[in-house]
Amino acid sequence: MVTAAALVLAACSNNSSSSSDKKVMNTSTPNEISTLDSSKYGDTTSSEVLQNSMEGLYRFDKNNRAELAGASKVSRSKDQKVYTYELRKDAKWSNGDPVTAQDYVTAWRRTVDPKNSSLDSDSYTIIKNGQKITQGKAPVSSLGIKALGKYRLQITLENPIPYLPEILEGAQFYPQDTKVVNKLGSKYGTSSKNLVYNGPFVVDGWTGSNLKWTLKKNKKYWNKNTVKIDDVNMQVVKTTSTGTNLFKSNQLDYVPLTSEFVKQYQGNKDYHSKLTPTNGYMTFNLKKKTTGNVHVRKAIGQAIDKSQLVKTVLHAGKASNGIVATGFITDEATGNDYRKDAGDMMSYNVKAAQKEWKLAQKELGQKKITLEMLTSDLDDSKRVGEFVQSDLMRNLPGLTIKLRSIPLKSRLASTTNHDYDFVYGTWQPSYEDPLDFLTIGGLFNLEQDYKNANFWHQIDLAKTTYATEPKKRLNALIAAERQLIQKDAFAVPLYQAGSSYLLNSRVEGLKLSPYGNVVYYWNVKMK
């Protein structure tokens, strides 16, 4: 745990080294850890700590490409549904136990077991019987994972998928020391002492509720020689203004920025920004007569100047004209970015928007229409809502937009209960494939409300028939997105978020995950 004296010492010496010449970085996060049980976490901070202290079969390299980590070799069956991994025999837990195939079996079964109520159990639908198990329709033991020996692991999929390495990098697929899990039971992962680690760092000083902890270099990590930093002192800083003040006084080496601080620091030498695949978007309540009208949805989707939204409200990121992110997914068939192959699905076009609006007014028999836009009560969300409200009322004559901004938990409940006209939200993908954006994507009530047969047929083709035929699969995915966004306007893509932060120039090698929300510390060097 970081002490006040240690922080003062770091600040006074104007470097991140202690008297013993340790390489130490001081950093912040906006939220506390909820749990370090990889079967039960559901928040970004817990994910970040897990990804720095644990390791699965794969890890993202310095170029954010998935590479083998906990495994040294993999082979795949002819039908591309069965994968066999040879685990590293030099991989150890921080207590000295070997990392075995059974440790993966133990962890994965805990995650899909309905009694554990894992927030990430839906990730296991790709694994044989994963969905049946989470629905209580099959025993946990039937999950498609098997220990063939101490260091040999077999995984069986429901269908072939091209993105398996990327999804298996996620914390929900990490192993758990079977001996420790059995010993600790419900206490597993409830504090830094109540679990062991097999990644670059171990966690020290987290009691289960405190706001400061340290990532310490893991001396048992098989690849420890590549880790050049000794300690990462982390503390929860809930307000950006506090974080920036601590940064300016050399008490923090890294602090994330919210949008209202981006413009202030854009010219600063320590300012950094990265385009992420996190979507800002809107979806509509198809059960209501007005928003159930396709012309209303198309009019709204084309009447918002998304470039100005990014420029004047968010100050970072990029306008988005498709629900699948740009600069994130490379097509196996063409080698291009998916967005380049798919093209724009919904662009800012006032003339086209007004044409759709007149059709909507005619079909609904109304010249004046009032709609409610639902957002969370976070400052950024309210500002986006106010921008959208202004653009829509200016560009669509006769339209009145009322804003309802409520706590995020309430907003999610209202959406689930269909208590909205249209709703604004943000969503971050779990893996690098268009299917994640098109079938999950934060698309509220998609399966429940959206019944377009062509869309679901194209999705099914991409999942099954064309799973091993890249060109046909790509065409099916593009057709599905075109149906969802361009033809039916079920959702309106607004922007891709930027991840902005201040970083001390003494820090080298710090990386963000491909999703932009998690910081990787294992490549960090301190000047």
mmCIF file with all atom_site columns, N, CA and C in Angstrom, residues 461-524:
data_model
loop_
_atom_site.group_PDB
_atom_site.id
_atom_site.type_symbol
_atom_site.label_atom_id
_atom_site.label_alt_id
_atom_site.label_comp_id
_atom_site.label_asym_id
_atom_site.label_entity_id
_atom_site.label_seq_id
_atom_site.pdbx_PDB_ins_code
_atom_site.Cartn_x
_atom_site.Cartn_y
_atom_site.Cartn_z
_atom_site.occupancy
_atom_site.B_iso_or_equiv
_atom_site.pdbx_formal_charge
_atom_site.auth_seq_id
_atom_site.auth_comp_id
_atom_site.auth_asym_id
_atom_site.auth_atom_id
_atom_site.pdbx_PDB_model_num
ATOM 1   N N  . LEU A 1 461 ? -25.338 -17.394 -41.138 1.00 0.00 ? 461 LEU A N  1
ATOM 2   C CA . LEU A 1 461 ? -24.367 -17.819 -42.151 1.00 0.00 ? 461 LEU A CA 1
ATOM 3   C C  . LEU A 1 461 ? -22.936 -17.513 -41.689 1.00 0.00 ? 461 LEU A C  1
ATOM 4   N N  . ALA A 1 462 ? -22.737 -16.325 -41.117 1.00 0.00 ? 462 ALA A N  1
ATOM 5   C CA . ALA A 1 462 ? -21.404 -15.930 -40.659 1.00 0.00 ? 462 ALA A CA 1
ATOM 6   C C  . ALA A 1 462 ? -20.927 -16.818 -39.513 1.00 0.00 ? 462 ALA A C  1
ATOM 7   N N  . LYS A 1 463 ? -21.857 -17.264 -38.679 1.00 0.00 ? 463 LYS A N  1
ATOM 8   C CA . LYS A 1 463 ? -21.501 -18.098 -37.525 1.00 0.00 ? 463 LYS A CA 1
ATOM 9   C C  . LYS A 1 463 ? -21.252 -19.553 -37.897 1.00 0.00 ? 463 LYS A C  1
ATOM 10  N N  . THR A 1 464 ? -21.947 -20.041 -38.899 1.00 0.00 ? 464 THR A N  1
ATOM 11  C CA . THR A 1 464 ? -21.920 -21.482 -39.173 1.00 0.00 ? 464 THR A CA 1
ATOM 12  C C  . THR A 1 464 ? -21.435 -21.805 -40.582 1.00 0.00 ? 464 THR A C  1
ATOM 13  N N  . THR A 1 465 ? -22.307 -21.681 -41.585 1.00 0.00 ? 465 THR A N  1
ATOM 14  C CA . THR A 1 465 ? -22.007 -22.123 -42.956 1.00 0.00 ? 465 THR A CA 1
ATOM 15  C C  . THR A 1 465 ? -20.729 -21.514 -43.506 1.00 0.00 ? 465 THR A C  1
ATOM 16  N N  . TYR A 1 466 ? -20.516 -20.217 -43.269 1.00 0.00 ? 466 TYR A N  1
ATOM 17  C CA . TYR A 1 466 ? -19.358 -19.520 -43.830 1.00 0.00 ? 466 TYR A CA 1
ATOM 18  C C  . TYR A 1 466 ? -18.243 -19.303 -42.799 1.00 0.00 ? 466 TYR A C  1
ATOM 19  N N  . ALA A 1 467 ? -18.304 -20.002 -41.697 1.00 0.00 ? 467 ALA A N  1
ATOM 20  C CA . ALA A 1 467 ? -17.340 -19.771 -40.618 1.00 0.00 ? 467 ALA A CA 1
ATOM 21  C C  . ALA A 1 467 ? -15.900 -19.961 -41.063 1.00 0.00 ? 467 ALA A C  1
ATOM 22  N N  . THR A 1 468 ? -15.666 -20.848 -42.012 1.00 0.00 ? 468 THR A N  1
ATOM 23  C CA . THR A 1 468 ? -14.299 -21.125 -42.478 1.00 0.00 ? 468 THR A CA 1
ATOM 24  C C  . THR A 1 468 ? -14.071 -20.639 -43.911 1.00 0.00 ? 468 THR A C  1
ATOM 25  N N  . GLU A 1 469 ? -14.970 -19.792 -44.413 1.00 0.00 ? 469 GLU A N  1
ATOM 26  C CA . GLU A 1 469 ? -14.831 -19.223 -45.754 1.00 0.00 ? 469 GLU A CA 1
ATOM 27  C C  . GLU A 1 469 ? -14.797 -17.701 -45.627 1.00 0.00 ? 469 GLU A C  1
ATOM 28  N N  . PRO A 1 470 ? -13.619 -17.117 -45.460 1.00 0.00 ? 470 PRO A N  1
ATOM 29  C CA . PRO A 1 470 ? -13.491 -15.705 -45.108 1.00 0.00 ? 470 PRO A CA 1
ATOM 30  C C  . PRO A 1 470 ? -14.231 -14.723 -46.024 1.00 0.00 ? 470 PRO A C  1
ATOM 31  N N  . LYS A 1 471 ? -14.157 -14.911 -47.332 1.00 0.00 ? 471 LYS A N  1
ATOM 32  C CA . LYS A 1 471 ? -14.788 -13.954 -48.246 1.00 0.00 ? 471 LYS A CA 1
ATOM 33  C C  . LYS A 1 471 ? -16.307 -13.994 -48.113 1.00 0.00 ? 471 LYS A C  1
ATOM 34  N N  . LYS A 1 472 ? -16.877 -15.180 -48.109 1.00 0.00 ? 472 LYS A N  1
ATOM 35  C CA . LYS A 1 472 ? -18.327 -15.300 -47.972 1.00 0.00 ? 472 LYS A CA 1
ATOM 36  C C  . LYS A 1 472 ? -18.780 -14.816 -46.598 1.00 0.00 ? 472 LYS A C  1
ATOM 37  N N  . ARG A 1 473 ? -17.986 -15.098 -45.598 1.00 0.00 ? 473 ARG A N  1
ATOM 38  C CA . ARG A 1 473 ? -18.329 -14.644 -44.247 1.00 0.00 ? 473 ARG A CA 1
ATOM 39  C C  . ARG A 1 473 ? -18.338 -13.121 -44.185 1.00 0.00 ? 473 ARG A C  1
ATOM 40  N N  . LEU A 1 474 ? -17.331 -12.488 -44.785 1.00 0.00 ? 474 LEU A N  1
ATOM 41  C CA . LEU A 1 474 ? -17.265 -11.035 -44.816 1.00 0.00 ? 474 LEU A CA 1
ATOM 42  C C  . LEU A 1 474 ? -18.500 -10.448 -45.490 1.00 0.00 ? 474 LEU A C  1
ATOM 43  N N  . ASN A 1 475 ? -18.891 -11.010 -46.621 1.00 0.00 ? 475 ASN A N  1
ATOM 44  C CA . ASN A 1 475 ? -20.058 -10.509 -47.345 1.00 0.00 ? 475 ASN A CA 1
ATOM 45  C C  . ASN A 1 475 ? -21.327 -10.647 -46.514 1.00 0.00 ? 475 ASN A C  1
ATOM 46  N N  . ALA A 1 476 ? -21.431 -11.740 -45.773 1.00 0.00 ? 476 ALA A N  1
ATOM 47  C CA . ALA A 1 476 ? -22.604 -11.955 -44.921 1.00 0.00 ? 476 ALA A CA 1
ATOM 48  C C  . ALA A 1 476 ? -22.644 -10.920 -43.796 1.00 0.00 ? 476 ALA A C  1
ATOM 49  N N  . LEU A 1 477 ? -21.500 -10.627 -43.207 1.00 0.00 ? 477 LEU A N  1
ATOM 50  C CA . LEU A 1 477 ? -21.436 -9.653  -42.117 1.00 0.00 ? 477 LEU A CA 1
ATOM 51  C C  . LEU A 1 477 ? -21.781 -8.247  -42.606 1.00 0.00 ? 477 LEU A C  1
ATOM 52  N N  . ILE A 1 478 ? -21.267 -7.895  -43.789 1.00 0.00 ? 478 ILE A N  1
ATOM 53  C CA . ILE A 1 478 ? -21.578 -6.580  -44.357 1.00 0.00 ? 478 ILE A CA 1
ATOM 54  C C  . ILE A 1 478 ? -23.067 -6.480  -44.673 1.00 0.00 ? 478 ILE A C  1
ATOM 55  N N  . ALA A 1 479 ? -23.637 -7.546  -45.221 1.00 0.00 ? 479 ALA A N  1
ATOM 56  C CA . ALA A 1 479 ? -25.066 -7.553  -45.522 1.00 0.00 ? 479 ALA A CA 1
ATOM 57  C C  . ALA A 1 479 ? -25.898 -7.400  -44.255 1.00 0.00 ? 479 ALA A C  1
ATOM 58  N N  . ALA A 1 480 ? -25.454 -8.040  -43.185 1.00 0.00 ? 480 ALA A N  1
ATOM 59  C CA . ALA A 1 480 ? -26.170 -7.939  -41.914 1.00 0.00 ? 480 ALA A CA 1
ATOM 60  C C  . ALA A 1 480 ? -26.111 -6.510  -41.376 1.00 0.00 ? 480 ALA A C  1
ATOM 61  N N  . GLU A 1 481 ? -24.935 -5.889  -41.421 1.00 0.00 ? 481 GLU A N  1
ATOM 62  C CA . GLU A 1 481 ? -24.816 -4.519  -40.928 1.00 0.00 ? 481 GLU A CA 1
ATOM 63  C C  . GLU A 1 481 ? -25.636 -3.560  -41.786 1.00 0.00 ? 481 GLU A C  1
ATOM 64  N N  . ARG A 1 482 ? -25.621 -3.761  -43.093 1.00 0.00 ? 482 ARG A N  1
ATOM 65  C CA . ARG A 1 482 ? -26.397 -2.896  -43.983 1.00 0.00 ? 482 ARG A CA 1
ATOM 66  C C  . ARG A 1 482 ? -27.891 -2.984  -43.660 1.00 0.00 ? 482 ARG A C  1
ATOM 67  N N  . GLN A 1 483 ? -28.358 -4.196  -43.392 1.00 0.00 ? 483 GLN A N  1
ATOM 68  C CA . GLN A 1 483 ? -29.772 -4.372  -43.052 1.00 0.00 ? 483 GLN A CA 1
ATOM 69  C C  . GLN A 1 483 ? -30.097 -3.678  -41.722 1.00 0.00 ? 483 GLN A C  1
ATOM 70  N N  . LEU A 1 484 ? -29.240 -3.869  -40.743 1.00 0.00 ? 484 LEU A N  1
ATOM 71  C CA . LEU A 1 484 ? -29.485 -3.360  -39.389 1.00 0.00 ? 484 LEU A CA 1
ATOM 72  C C  . LEU A 1 484 ? -29.418 -1.838  -39.318 1.00 0.00 ? 484 LEU A C  1
ATOM 73  N N  . ILE A 1 485 ? -28.403 -1.259  -39.956 1.00 0.00 ? 485 ILE A N  1
ATOM 74  C CA . ILE A 1 485 ? -28.130 0.169   -39.803 1.00 0.00 ? 485 ILE A CA 1
ATOM 75  C C  . ILE A 1 485 ? -28.673 0.995   -40.970 1.00 0.00 ? 485 ILE A C  1
ATOM 76  N N  . GLN A 1 486 ? -28.343 0.607   -42.181 1.00 0.00 ? 486 GLN A N  1
ATOM 77  C CA . GLN A 1 486 ? -28.692 1.419   -43.343 1.00 0.00 ? 486 GLN A CA 1
ATOM 78  C C  . GLN A 1 486 ? -30.172 1.295   -43.728 1.00 0.00 ? 486 GLN A C  1
ATOM 79  N N  . LYS A 1 487 ? -30.675 0.062   -43.763 1.00 0.00 ? 487 LYS A N  1
ATOM 80  C CA . LYS A 1 487 ? -32.054 -0.161  -44.222 1.00 0.00 ? 487 LYS A CA 1
ATOM 81  C C  . LYS A 1 487 ? -33.091 0.015   -43.118 1.00 0.00 ? 487 LYS A C  1
ATOM 82  N N  . ASP A 1 488 ? -32.785 -0.470  -41.923 1.00 0.00 ? 488 ASP A N  1
ATOM 83  C CA . ASP A 1 488 ? -33.779 -0.444  -40.851 1.00 0.00 ? 488 ASP A CA 1
ATOM 84  C C  . ASP A 1 488 ? -33.474 0.569   -39.755 1.00 0.00 ? 488 ASP A C  1
ATOM 85  N N  . ALA A 1 489 ? -32.256 1.096   -39.732 1.00 0.00 ? 489 ALA A N  1
ATOM 86  C CA . ALA A 1 489 ? -31.864 2.094   -38.724 1.00 0.00 ? 489 ALA A CA 1
ATOM 87  C C  . ALA A 1 489 ? -32.269 1.666   -37.323 1.00 0.00 ? 489 ALA A C  1
ATOM 88  N N  . PHE A 1 490 ? -32.018 0.411   -36.997 1.00 0.00 ? 490 PHE A N  1
ATOM 89  C CA . PHE A 1 490 ? -32.293 -0.047  -35.632 1.00 0.00 ? 490 PHE A CA 1
ATOM 90  C C  . PHE A 1 490 ? -31.450 0.736   -34.635 1.00 0.00 ? 490 PHE A C  1
ATOM 91  N N  . ALA A 1 491 ? -30.246 1.074   -35.037 1.00 0.00 ? 491 ALA A N  1
ATOM 92  C CA . ALA A 1 491 ? -29.341 1.856   -34.200 1.00 0.00 ? 491 ALA A CA 1
ATOM 93  C C  . ALA A 1 491 ? -28.713 2.965   -35.030 1.00 0.00 ? 491 ALA A C  1
ATOM 94  N N  . VAL A 1 492 ? -28.281 4.019   -34.357 1.00 0.00 ? 492 VAL A N  1
ATOM 95  C CA . VAL A 1 492 ? -27.587 5.135   -35.003 1.00 0.00 ? 492 VAL A CA 1
ATOM 96  C C  . VAL A 1 492 ? -26.176 5.223   -34.432 1.00 0.00 ? 492 VAL A C  1
ATOM 97  N N  . PRO A 1 493 ? -25.151 4.900   -35.218 1.00 0.00 ? 493 PRO A N  1
ATOM 98  C CA . PRO A 1 493 ? -23.772 5.091   -34.744 1.00 0.00 ? 493 PRO A CA 1
ATOM 99  C C  . PRO A 1 493 ? -23.452 6.580   -34.699 1.00 0.00 ? 493 PRO A C  1
ATOM 100 N N  . LEU A 1 494 ? -22.840 7.025   -33.611 1.00 0.00 ? 494 LEU A N  1
ATOM 101 C CA . LEU A 1 494 ? -22.500 8.437   -33.464 1.00 0.00 ? 494 LEU A CA 1
ATOM 102 C C  . LEU A 1 494 ? -20.999 8.686   -33.548 1.00 0.00 ? 494 LEU A C  1
ATOM 103 N N  . TYR A 1 495 ? -20.225 7.958   -32.743 1.00 0.00 ? 495 TYR A N  1
ATOM 104 C CA . TYR A 1 495 ? -18.788 8.215   -32.713 1.00 0.00 ? 495 TYR A CA 1
ATOM 105 C C  . TYR A 1 495 ? -18.045 7.026   -32.117 1.00 0.00 ? 495 TYR A C  1
ATOM 106 N N  . GLN A 1 496 ? -16.750 6.990   -32.389 1.00 0.00 ? 496 GLN A N  1
ATOM 107 C CA . GLN A 1 496 ? -15.830 6.126   -31.663 1.00 0.00 ? 496 GLN A CA 1
ATOM 108 C C  . GLN A 1 496 ? -15.097 6.989   -30.651 1.00 0.00 ? 496 GLN A C  1
ATOM 109 N N  . ALA A 1 497 ? -15.056 6.515   -29.425 1.00 0.00 ? 497 ALA A N  1
ATOM 110 C CA . ALA A 1 497 ? -14.473 7.315   -28.350 1.00 0.00 ? 497 ALA A CA 1
ATOM 111 C C  . ALA A 1 497 ? -12.950 7.339   -28.440 1.00 0.00 ? 497 ALA A C  1
ATOM 112 N N  . GLY A 1 498 ? -12.387 8.431   -27.988 1.00 0.00 ? 498 GLY A N  1
ATOM 113 C CA . GLY A 1 498 ? -10.945 8.518   -27.818 1.00 0.00 ? 498 GLY A CA 1
ATOM 114 C C  . GLY A 1 498 ? -10.597 8.304   -26.357 1.00 0.00 ? 498 GLY A C  1
ATOM 115 N N  . SER A 1 499 ? -9.495  7.667   -26.101 1.00 0.00 ? 499 SER A N  1
ATOM 116 C CA . SER A 1 499 ? -9.000  7.502   -24.736 1.00 0.00 ? 499 SER A CA 1
ATOM 117 C C  . SER A 1 499 ? -7.843  8.475   -24.548 1.00 0.00 ? 499 SER A C  1
ATOM 118 N N  . SER A 1 500 ? -8.029  9.436   -23.671 1.00 0.00 ? 500 SER A N  1
ATOM 119 C CA . SER A 1 500 ? -7.032  10.497  -23.491 1.00 0.00 ? 500 SER A CA 1
ATOM 120 C C  . SER A 1 500 ? -6.470  10.453  -22.074 1.00 0.00 ? 500 SER A C  1
ATOM 121 N N  . TYR A 1 501 ? -5.195  10.786  -21.953 1.00 0.00 ? 501 TYR A N  1
ATOM 122 C CA . TYR A 1 501 ? -4.556  10.707  -20.644 1.00 0.00 ? 501 TYR A CA 1
ATOM 123 C C  . TYR A 1 501 ? -3.290  11.553  -20.613 1.00 0.00 ? 501 TYR A C  1
ATOM 124 N N  . LEU A 1 502 ? -2.832  11.832  -19.402 1.00 0.00 ? 502 LEU A N  1
ATOM 125 C CA . LEU A 1 502 ? -1.543  12.487  -19.184 1.00 0.00 ? 502 LEU A CA 1
ATOM 126 C C  . LEU A 1 502 ? -0.549  11.428  -18.735 1.00 0.00 ? 502 LEU A C  1
ATOM 127 N N  . LEU A 1 503 ? 0.647   11.459  -19.311 1.00 0.00 ? 503 LEU A N  1
ATOM 128 C CA . LEU A 1 503 ? 1.687   10.483  -18.987 1.00 0.00 ? 503 LEU A CA 1
ATOM 129 C C  . LEU A 1 503 ? 3.015   11.192  -18.823 1.00 0.00 ? 503 LEU A C  1
ATOM 130 N N  . ASN A 1 504 ? 3.658   10.969  -17.694 1.00 0.00 ? 504 ASN A N  1
ATOM 131 C CA . ASN A 1 504 ? 4.956   11.564  -17.433 1.00 0.00 ? 504 ASN A CA 1
ATOM 132 C C  . ASN A 1 504 ? 5.968   11.111  -18.484 1.00 0.00 ? 504 ASN A C  1
ATOM 133 N N  . SER A 1 505 ? 6.769   12.040  -18.960 1.00 0.00 ? 505 SER A N  1
ATOM 134 C CA . SER A 1 505 ? 7.730   11.738  -20.023 1.00 0.00 ? 505 SER A CA 1
ATOM 135 C C  . SER A 1 505 ? 8.809   10.749  -19.577 1.00 0.00 ? 505 SER A C  1
ATOM 136 N N  . ARG A 1 506 ? 8.922   10.497  -18.257 1.00 0.00 ? 506 ARG A N  1
ATOM 137 C CA . ARG A 1 506 ? 9.883   9.503   -17.777 1.00 0.00 ? 506 ARG A CA 1
ATOM 138 C C  . ARG A 1 506 ? 9.420   8.076   -18.052 1.00 0.00 ? 506 ARG A C  1
ATOM 139 N N  . VAL A 1 507 ? 8.144   7.929   -18.399 1.00 0.00 ? 507 VAL A N  1
ATOM 140 C CA . VAL A 1 507 ? 7.573   6.593   -18.597 1.00 0.00 ? 507 VAL A CA 1
ATOM 141 C C  . VAL A 1 507 ? 7.658   6.208   -20.067 1.00 0.00 ? 507 VAL A C  1
ATOM 142 N N  . GLU A 1 508 ? 8.245   5.060   -20.328 1.00 0.00 ? 508 GLU A N  1
ATOM 143 C CA . GLU A 1 508 ? 8.318   4.527   -21.698 1.00 0.00 ? 508 GLU A CA 1
ATOM 144 C C  . GLU A 1 508 ? 7.628   3.164   -21.756 1.00 0.00 ? 508 GLU A C  1
ATOM 145 N N  . GLY A 1 509 ? 7.009   2.866   -22.886 1.00 0.00 ? 509 GLY A N  1
ATOM 146 C CA . GLY A 1 509 ? 6.478   1.525   -23.122 1.00 0.00 ? 509 GLY A CA 1
ATOM 147 C C  . GLY A 1 509 ? 5.084   1.272   -22.582 1.00 0.00 ? 509 GLY A C  1
ATOM 148 N N  . LEU A 1 510 ? 4.440   2.274   -21.996 1.00 0.00 ? 510 LEU A N  1
ATOM 149 C CA . LEU A 1 510 ? 3.082   2.057   -21.505 1.00 0.00 ? 510 LEU A CA 1
ATOM 150 C C  . LEU A 1 510 ? 2.133   1.855   -22.679 1.00 0.00 ? 510 LEU A C  1
ATOM 151 N N  . LYS A 1 511 ? 1.283   0.833   -22.581 1.00 0.00 ? 511 LYS A N  1
ATOM 152 C CA . LYS A 1 511 ? 0.345   0.509   -23.651 1.00 0.00 ? 511 LYS A CA 1
ATOM 153 C C  . LYS A 1 511 ? -1.078  0.423   -23.111 1.00 0.00 ? 511 LYS A C  1
ATOM 154 N N  . LEU A 1 512 ? -2.026  0.786   -23.959 1.00 0.00 ? 512 LEU A N  1
ATOM 155 C CA . LEU A 1 512 ? -3.422  0.543   -23.667 1.00 0.00 ? 512 LEU A CA 1
ATOM 156 C C  . LEU A 1 512 ? -3.860  -0.698  -24.434 1.00 0.00 ? 512 LEU A C  1
ATOM 157 N N  . SER A 1 513 ? -4.862  -1.384  -23.913 1.00 0.00 ? 513 SER A N  1
ATOM 158 C CA . SER A 1 513 ? -5.403  -2.560  -24.602 1.00 0.00 ? 513 SER A CA 1
ATOM 159 C C  . SER A 1 513 ? -5.987  -2.140  -25.940 1.00 0.00 ? 513 SER A C  1
ATOM 160 N N  . PRO A 1 514 ? -6.234  -3.090  -26.854 1.00 0.00 ? 514 PRO A N  1
ATOM 161 C CA . PRO A 1 514 ? -6.858  -2.736  -28.135 1.00 0.00 ? 514 PRO A CA 1
ATOM 162 C C  . PRO A 1 514 ? -8.198  -2.051  -27.945 1.00 0.00 ? 514 PRO A C  1
ATOM 163 N N  . TYR A 1 515 ? -8.819  -2.269  -26.797 1.00 0.00 ? 515 TYR A N  1
ATOM 164 C CA . TYR A 1 515 ? -10.128 -1.686  -26.532 1.00 0.00 ? 515 TYR A CA 1
ATOM 165 C C  . TYR A 1 515 ? -10.010 -0.313  -25.879 1.00 0.00 ? 515 TYR A C  1
ATOM 166 N N  . GLY A 1 516 ? -8.791  0.066   -25.500 1.00 0.00 ? 516 GLY A N  1
ATOM 167 C CA . GLY A 1 516 ? -8.527  1.417   -25.051 1.00 0.00 ? 516 GLY A CA 1
ATOM 168 C C  . GLY A 1 516 ? -8.816  1.721   -23.609 1.00 0.00 ? 516 GLY A C  1
ATOM 169 N N  . ASN A 1 517 ? -9.303  0.754   -22.844 1.00 0.00 ? 517 ASN A N  1
ATOM 170 C CA . ASN A 1 517 ? -9.736  1.059   -21.482 1.00 0.00 ? 517 ASN A CA 1
ATOM 171 C C  . ASN A 1 517 ? -8.834  0.498   -20.399 1.00 0.00 ? 517 ASN A C  1
ATOM 172 N N  . VAL A 1 518 ? -7.935  -0.420  -20.754 1.00 0.00 ? 518 VAL A N  1
ATOM 173 C CA . VAL A 1 518 ? -7.079  -1.095  -19.779 1.00 0.00 ? 518 VAL A CA 1
ATOM 174 C C  . VAL A 1 518 ? -5.626  -0.745  -20.065 1.00 0.00 ? 518 VAL A C  1
ATOM 175 N N  . VAL A 1 519 ? -4.894  -0.406  -19.003 1.00 0.00 ? 519 VAL A N  1
ATOM 176 C CA . VAL A 1 519 ? -3.478  -0.059  -19.134 1.00 0.00 ? 519 VAL A CA 1
ATOM 177 C C  . VAL A 1 519 ? -2.635  -1.300  -18.880 1.00 0.00 ? 519 VAL A C  1
ATOM 178 N N  . TYR A 1 520 ? -1.667  -1.540  -19.775 1.00 0.00 ? 520 TYR A N  1
ATOM 179 C CA . TYR A 1 520 ? -0.717  -2.639  -19.599 1.00 0.00 ? 520 TYR A CA 1
ATOM 180 C C  . TYR A 1 520 ? 0.601   -2.064  -19.075 1.00 0.00 ? 520 TYR A C  1
ATOM 181 N N  . TYR A 1 521 ? 1.104   -2.614  -17.978 1.00 0.00 ? 521 TYR A N  1
ATOM 182 C CA . TYR A 1 521 ? 2.308   -2.079  -17.347 1.00 0.00 ? 521 TYR A CA 1
ATOM 183 C C  . TYR A 1 521 ? 3.551   -2.942  -17.561 1.00 0.00 ? 521 TYR A C  1
ATOM 184 N N  . TRP A 1 522 ? 3.383   -4.154  -18.131 1.00 0.00 ? 522 TRP A N  1
ATOM 185 C CA . TRP A 1 522 ? 4.532   -5.059  -18.163 1.00 0.00 ? 522 TRP A CA 1
ATOM 186 C C  . TRP A 1 522 ? 5.623   -4.647  -19.142 1.00 0.00 ? 522 TRP A C  1
ATOM 187 N N  . ASN A 1 523 ? 5.340   -3.727  -20.067 1.00 0.00 ? 523 ASN A N  1
ATOM 188 C CA . ASN A 1 523 ? 6.374   -3.234  -20.985 1.00 0.00 ? 523 ASN A CA 1
ATOM 189 C C  . ASN A 1 523 ? 6.963   -1.898  -20.553 1.00 0.00 ? 523 ASN A C  1
ATOM 190 N N  . VAL A 1 524 ? 6.528   -1.392  -19.391 1.00 0.00 ? 524 VAL A N  1
ATOM 191 C CA . VAL A 1 524 ? 6.948   -0.065  -18.950 1.00 0.00 ? 524 VAL A CA 1
ATOM 192 C C  . VAL A 1 524 ? 8.413   -0.048  -18.528 1.00 0.00 ? 524 VAL A C  1
#
